[in-house]
Amino acid sequence: MQTALPLCALAVPPMAKASDTQTLTGQEISGLREAVQRCWMPPQLQAGTSAEVKVRFRLTPSGELDGTPQVVEAADGVDGQLLAQSTIRAVQRCAPYSLPQAKYEAWREIVINFVHQ
């Protein structure tokens, strides 16, 4: 029997991609995704349940959170609420983020999808 592991995927909003010189590389995106995933402690969901949450957050030029992360989309019910809370904690726990200052326009707003299967 295989166990599906929780995943998180990073999406950089299209509006943040000002120019090719401002776009984050695949390696930079992977590094950010892996950092957040290390800070994420997924909740126990009901057996056989999968849930997805999309969280948006803004960063200051120094990589600190600029405000509270916002849940953009979440699964319904208790599982969705638990997953949403755990994702916000992960984003907060990982701050500050180490990203290239020269590309601040590309990473000042970030959206991460968290999938728990």
Short mmCIF file of C-alpha atoms in Angstrom, two decimals, residues 9-13 52-60 64-74 84-85 87-92 107-114:
data_model
loop_
_atom_site.label_atom_id
_atom_site.label_comp_id
_atom_site.label_asym_id
_atom_site.label_seq_id
_atom_site.Cartn_x
_atom_site.Cartn_y
_atom_site.Cartn_z
CA ALA A 9 3.31 23.81 -4.98
CA LEU A 10 4.37 27.38 -5.54
CA ALA A 11 2.74 29.75 -7.99
CA VAL A 12 4.11 33.20 -8.71
CA PRO A 13 1.26 35.50 -9.72
CA GLU A 52 -6.27 21.55 -0.94
CA VAL A 53 -5.64 25.09 0.27
CA LYS A 54 -4.26 28.07 -1.64
CA VAL A 55 -2.53 30.74 0.47
CA ARG A 56 -1.38 34.19 -0.66
CA PHE A 57 1.16 36.25 1.23
CA ARG A 58 3.21 39.39 0.70
CA LEU A 59 6.82 39.94 1.66
CA THR A 60 8.88 43.02 2.45
CA GLU A 64 9.73 39.37 6.22
CA LEU A 65 6.00 38.80 6.03
CA ASP A 66 4.03 41.93 5.17
CA GLY A 67 0.80 41.22 7.03
CA THR A 68 -0.97 37.95 7.67
CA PRO A 69 -1.09 35.22 4.99
CA GLN A 70 -4.56 34.96 3.44
CA VAL A 71 -6.40 31.80 2.48
CA VAL A 72 -7.54 32.27 -1.12
CA GLU A 73 -9.18 28.87 -1.58
CA ALA A 74 -9.84 26.06 0.87
CA ALA A 84 -5.83 26.22 6.15
CA GLN A 85 -4.60 26.87 9.70
CA THR A 87 -0.59 26.33 5.98
CA ILE A 88 -0.73 29.80 7.53
CA ARG A 89 1.44 28.59 10.41
CA ALA A 90 3.95 27.12 7.94
CA VAL A 91 4.28 30.38 6.02
CA GLN A 92 4.70 32.33 9.27
CA TRP A 107 8.44 37.63 -5.20
CA ARG A 108 6.75 40.39 -3.21
CA GLU A 109 3.46 38.48 -3.53
CA ILE A 110 3.45 34.69 -3.49
CA VAL A 111 0.71 32.09 -3.81
CA ILE A 112 1.31 28.55 -2.58
CA ASN A 113 -0.99 25.57 -3.08
CA PHE A 114 -0.93 23.02 -0.27
#
